[in-house]
Short mmCIF file of C-alpha atoms and ligand atoms in Angstrom, two decimals:
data_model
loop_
_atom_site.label_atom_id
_atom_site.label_comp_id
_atom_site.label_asym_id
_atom_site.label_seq_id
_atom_site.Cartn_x
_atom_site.Cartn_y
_atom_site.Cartn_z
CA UNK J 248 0.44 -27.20 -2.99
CA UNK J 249 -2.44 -24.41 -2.66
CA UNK J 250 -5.84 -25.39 -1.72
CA UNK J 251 -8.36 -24.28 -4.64
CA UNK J 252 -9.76 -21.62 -2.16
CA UNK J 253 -6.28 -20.44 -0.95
CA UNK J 254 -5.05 -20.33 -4.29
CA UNK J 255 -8.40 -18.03 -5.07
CA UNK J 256 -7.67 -16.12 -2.03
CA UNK J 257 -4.31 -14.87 -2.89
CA UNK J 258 -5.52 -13.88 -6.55
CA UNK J 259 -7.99 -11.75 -4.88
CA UNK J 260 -4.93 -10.23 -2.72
CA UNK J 261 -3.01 -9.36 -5.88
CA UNK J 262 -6.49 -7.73 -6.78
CA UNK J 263 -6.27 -5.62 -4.15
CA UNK J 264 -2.85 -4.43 -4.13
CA UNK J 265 -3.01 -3.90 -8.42
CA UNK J 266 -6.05 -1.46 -7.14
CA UNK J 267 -3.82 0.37 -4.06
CA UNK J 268 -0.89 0.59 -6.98
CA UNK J 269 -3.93 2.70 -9.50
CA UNK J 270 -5.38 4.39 -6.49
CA UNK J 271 -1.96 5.72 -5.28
CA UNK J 272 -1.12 6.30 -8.75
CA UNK J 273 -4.20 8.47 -9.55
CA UNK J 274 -3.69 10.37 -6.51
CA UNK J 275 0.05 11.29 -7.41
CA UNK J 276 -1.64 12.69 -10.41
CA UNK J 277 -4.14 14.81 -8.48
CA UNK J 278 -1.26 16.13 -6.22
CA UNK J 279 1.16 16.75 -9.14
CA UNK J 280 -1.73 18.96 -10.86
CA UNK J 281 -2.56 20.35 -7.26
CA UNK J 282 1.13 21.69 -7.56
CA UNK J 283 2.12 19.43 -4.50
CA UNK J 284 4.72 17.76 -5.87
CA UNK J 285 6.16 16.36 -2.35
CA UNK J 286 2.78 14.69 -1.97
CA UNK J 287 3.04 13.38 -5.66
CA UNK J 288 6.70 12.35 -5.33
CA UNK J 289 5.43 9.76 -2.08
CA UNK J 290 1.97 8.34 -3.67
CA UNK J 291 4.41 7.77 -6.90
CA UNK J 292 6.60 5.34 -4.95
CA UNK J 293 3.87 4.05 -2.78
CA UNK J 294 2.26 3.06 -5.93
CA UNK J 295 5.40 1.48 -6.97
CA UNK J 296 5.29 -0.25 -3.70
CA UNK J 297 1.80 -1.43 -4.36
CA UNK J 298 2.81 -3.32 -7.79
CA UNK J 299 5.88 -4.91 -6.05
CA UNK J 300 2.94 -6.30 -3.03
CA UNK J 301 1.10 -7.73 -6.24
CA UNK J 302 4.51 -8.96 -7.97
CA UNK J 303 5.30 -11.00 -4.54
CA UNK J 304 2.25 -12.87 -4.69
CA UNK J 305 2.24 -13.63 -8.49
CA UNK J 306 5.37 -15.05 -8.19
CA UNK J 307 4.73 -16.89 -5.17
CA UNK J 308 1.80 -18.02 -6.43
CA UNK J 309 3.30 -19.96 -9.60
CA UNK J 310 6.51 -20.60 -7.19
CA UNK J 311 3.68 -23.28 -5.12
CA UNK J 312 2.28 -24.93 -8.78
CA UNK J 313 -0.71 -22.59 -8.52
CA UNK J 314 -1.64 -20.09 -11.61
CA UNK J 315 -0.99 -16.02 -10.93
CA UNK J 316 -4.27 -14.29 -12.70
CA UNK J 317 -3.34 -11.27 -14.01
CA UNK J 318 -6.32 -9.82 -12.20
CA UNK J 319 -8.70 -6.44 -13.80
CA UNK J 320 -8.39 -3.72 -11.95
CA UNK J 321 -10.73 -1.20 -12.07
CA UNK J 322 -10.64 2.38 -12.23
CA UNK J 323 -9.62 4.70 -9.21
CA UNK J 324 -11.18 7.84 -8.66
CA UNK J 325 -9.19 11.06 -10.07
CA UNK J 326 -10.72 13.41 -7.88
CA UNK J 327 -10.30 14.24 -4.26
CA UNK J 328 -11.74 16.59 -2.35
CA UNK J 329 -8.42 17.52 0.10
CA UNK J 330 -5.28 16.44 0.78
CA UNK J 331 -6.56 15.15 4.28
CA UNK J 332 -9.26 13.03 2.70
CA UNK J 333 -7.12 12.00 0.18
CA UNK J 334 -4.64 10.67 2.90
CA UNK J 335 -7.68 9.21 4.85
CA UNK J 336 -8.50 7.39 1.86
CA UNK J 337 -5.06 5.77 1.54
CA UNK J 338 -5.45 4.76 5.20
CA UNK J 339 -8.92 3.31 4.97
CA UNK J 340 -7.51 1.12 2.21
CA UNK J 341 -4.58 -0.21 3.93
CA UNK J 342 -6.62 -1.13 6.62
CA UNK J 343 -8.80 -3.47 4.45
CA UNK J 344 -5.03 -4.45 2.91
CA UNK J 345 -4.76 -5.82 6.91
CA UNK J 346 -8.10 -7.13 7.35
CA UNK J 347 -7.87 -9.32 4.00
CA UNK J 348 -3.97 -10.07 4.71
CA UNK J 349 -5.84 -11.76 8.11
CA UNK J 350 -8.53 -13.63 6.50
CA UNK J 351 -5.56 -15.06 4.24
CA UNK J 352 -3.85 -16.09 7.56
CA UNK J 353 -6.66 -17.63 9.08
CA UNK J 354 -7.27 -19.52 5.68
CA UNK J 355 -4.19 -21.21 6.07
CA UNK J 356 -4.58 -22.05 9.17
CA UNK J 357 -8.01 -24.13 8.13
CA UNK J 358 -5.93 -25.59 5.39
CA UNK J 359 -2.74 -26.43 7.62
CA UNK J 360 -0.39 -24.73 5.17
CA UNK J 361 2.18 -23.50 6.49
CA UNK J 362 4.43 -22.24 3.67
CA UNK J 363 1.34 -19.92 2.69
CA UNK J 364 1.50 -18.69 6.33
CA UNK J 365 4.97 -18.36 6.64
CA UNK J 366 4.87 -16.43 3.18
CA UNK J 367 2.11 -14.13 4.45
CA UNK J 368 4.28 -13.00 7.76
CA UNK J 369 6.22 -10.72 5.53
CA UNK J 370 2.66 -8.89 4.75
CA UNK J 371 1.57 -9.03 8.31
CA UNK J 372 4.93 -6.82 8.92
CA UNK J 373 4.79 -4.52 6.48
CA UNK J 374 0.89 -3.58 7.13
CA UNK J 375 1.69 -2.91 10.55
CA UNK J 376 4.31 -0.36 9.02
CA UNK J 377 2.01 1.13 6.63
CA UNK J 378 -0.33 1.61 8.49
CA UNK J 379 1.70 3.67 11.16
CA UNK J 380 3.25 5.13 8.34
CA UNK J 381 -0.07 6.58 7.16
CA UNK J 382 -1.68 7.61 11.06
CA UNK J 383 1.41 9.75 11.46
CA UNK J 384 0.92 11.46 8.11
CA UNK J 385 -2.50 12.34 9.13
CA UNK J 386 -1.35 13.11 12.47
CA UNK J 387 1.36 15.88 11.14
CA UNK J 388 -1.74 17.39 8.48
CA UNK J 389 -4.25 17.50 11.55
CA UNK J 390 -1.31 19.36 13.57
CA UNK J 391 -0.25 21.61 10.56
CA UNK J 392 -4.04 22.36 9.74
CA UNK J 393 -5.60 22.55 6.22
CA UNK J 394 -5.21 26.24 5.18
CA UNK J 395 -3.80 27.72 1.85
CA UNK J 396 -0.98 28.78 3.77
CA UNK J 397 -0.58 24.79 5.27
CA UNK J 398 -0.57 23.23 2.15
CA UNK J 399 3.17 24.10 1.40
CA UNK J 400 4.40 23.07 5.17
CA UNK J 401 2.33 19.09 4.16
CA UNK J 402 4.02 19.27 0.94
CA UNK J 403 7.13 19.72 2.54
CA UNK J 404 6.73 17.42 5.35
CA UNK J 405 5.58 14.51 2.70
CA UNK J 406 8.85 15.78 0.66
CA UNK J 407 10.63 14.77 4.11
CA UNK J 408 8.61 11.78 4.61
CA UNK J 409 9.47 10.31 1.33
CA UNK J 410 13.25 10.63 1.63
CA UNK J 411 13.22 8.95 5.23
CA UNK J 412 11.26 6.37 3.35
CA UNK J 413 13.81 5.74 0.28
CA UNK J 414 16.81 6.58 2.80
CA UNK J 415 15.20 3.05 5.17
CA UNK J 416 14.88 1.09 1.95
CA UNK J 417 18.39 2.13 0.46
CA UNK J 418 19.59 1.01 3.94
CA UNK J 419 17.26 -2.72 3.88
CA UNK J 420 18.98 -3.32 0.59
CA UNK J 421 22.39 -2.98 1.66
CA UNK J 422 21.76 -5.32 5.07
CA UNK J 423 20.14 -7.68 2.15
FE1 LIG K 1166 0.25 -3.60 -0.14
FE2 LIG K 1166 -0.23 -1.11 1.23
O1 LIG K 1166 -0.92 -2.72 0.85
#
């Protein structure tokens, strides 16, 4: 059984990651227009990946007798000044993805609950991964540089980047 303030807590979450799923999204939008389509074709599925974050908790949420809020997100920006500050924004977020997926840990260690903590080690994991994920994308645009002529070589190495990505996941599922 969640707590009153857990069960707050983890509709905030789902807050959060509904917002990453619109911010990715409206950034695939800016790249697709931007003609970068490689860029588009990973902030597509990473907004995907977003609404699945927000899914998990919903239905976990209702799983433990609690009620899922279908929470109101509100509206990402549509413009972006580069691809490098785009890609800075996407880190800055995950990082507060972390910090909040940490407050929810400590939270349920106050409240001794340990299904909530054991269900929030699968989030601990995968911010760890995003998060490297996203420092070695703005690694490779710092190394490639942010001329006319780099913008194709990003595109491409996001293009590359996104099929490692579905090639891991094809490759989770089957272990599944
Ligand atoms: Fe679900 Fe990338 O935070």
């Amino acid at each position: 059984m969640l707590s009153p303030t857990m069960e707050n807590a983890l509709n905030q979450q789902m807050a959060l990651e509904g917002y990453a799923s619109f911010l990715y999204l409206s950034m695939a939008s800016w790249c697709d227009r931007e003609g970068l389509r490689g860029c588009a074709a990973f902030l597509y599925r990473q907004s995907e990946e977003e609404r699945s974050h927000m899914l998990r908790i919903f239905n976990y949420i209702n799983e433990v007798d609690g009620h899922a809020l279908v929470p109101a997100i509100s509206q990402p920006p549509h413009e972006f000044e580069s691809v490098r500050s785009l890609f800075e924004q996407v880190y800055t977020h995950e990082k507060k993805v972390t910090a909040s997926i940490h407050e929810l840990i400590t939270l349920s260690y106050k409240d001794n609950d340990h299904t909530t903590l054991n269900f929030l080690q699968w989030y601990v994991n995968e911010q760890r991964e995003e998060e490297a994920l996203m420092r070695n994308i703005l690694d490779r645009i710092k190394l490639i540089g942010e001329g006319p002529m780099s913008l194709y070589y990003i595109d491409k190495e996001l293009e590359k980047i996104n099929k490692s990505q579905i090639a891991a996941e094809a490759s989770e599922e089957e272990k599944a």
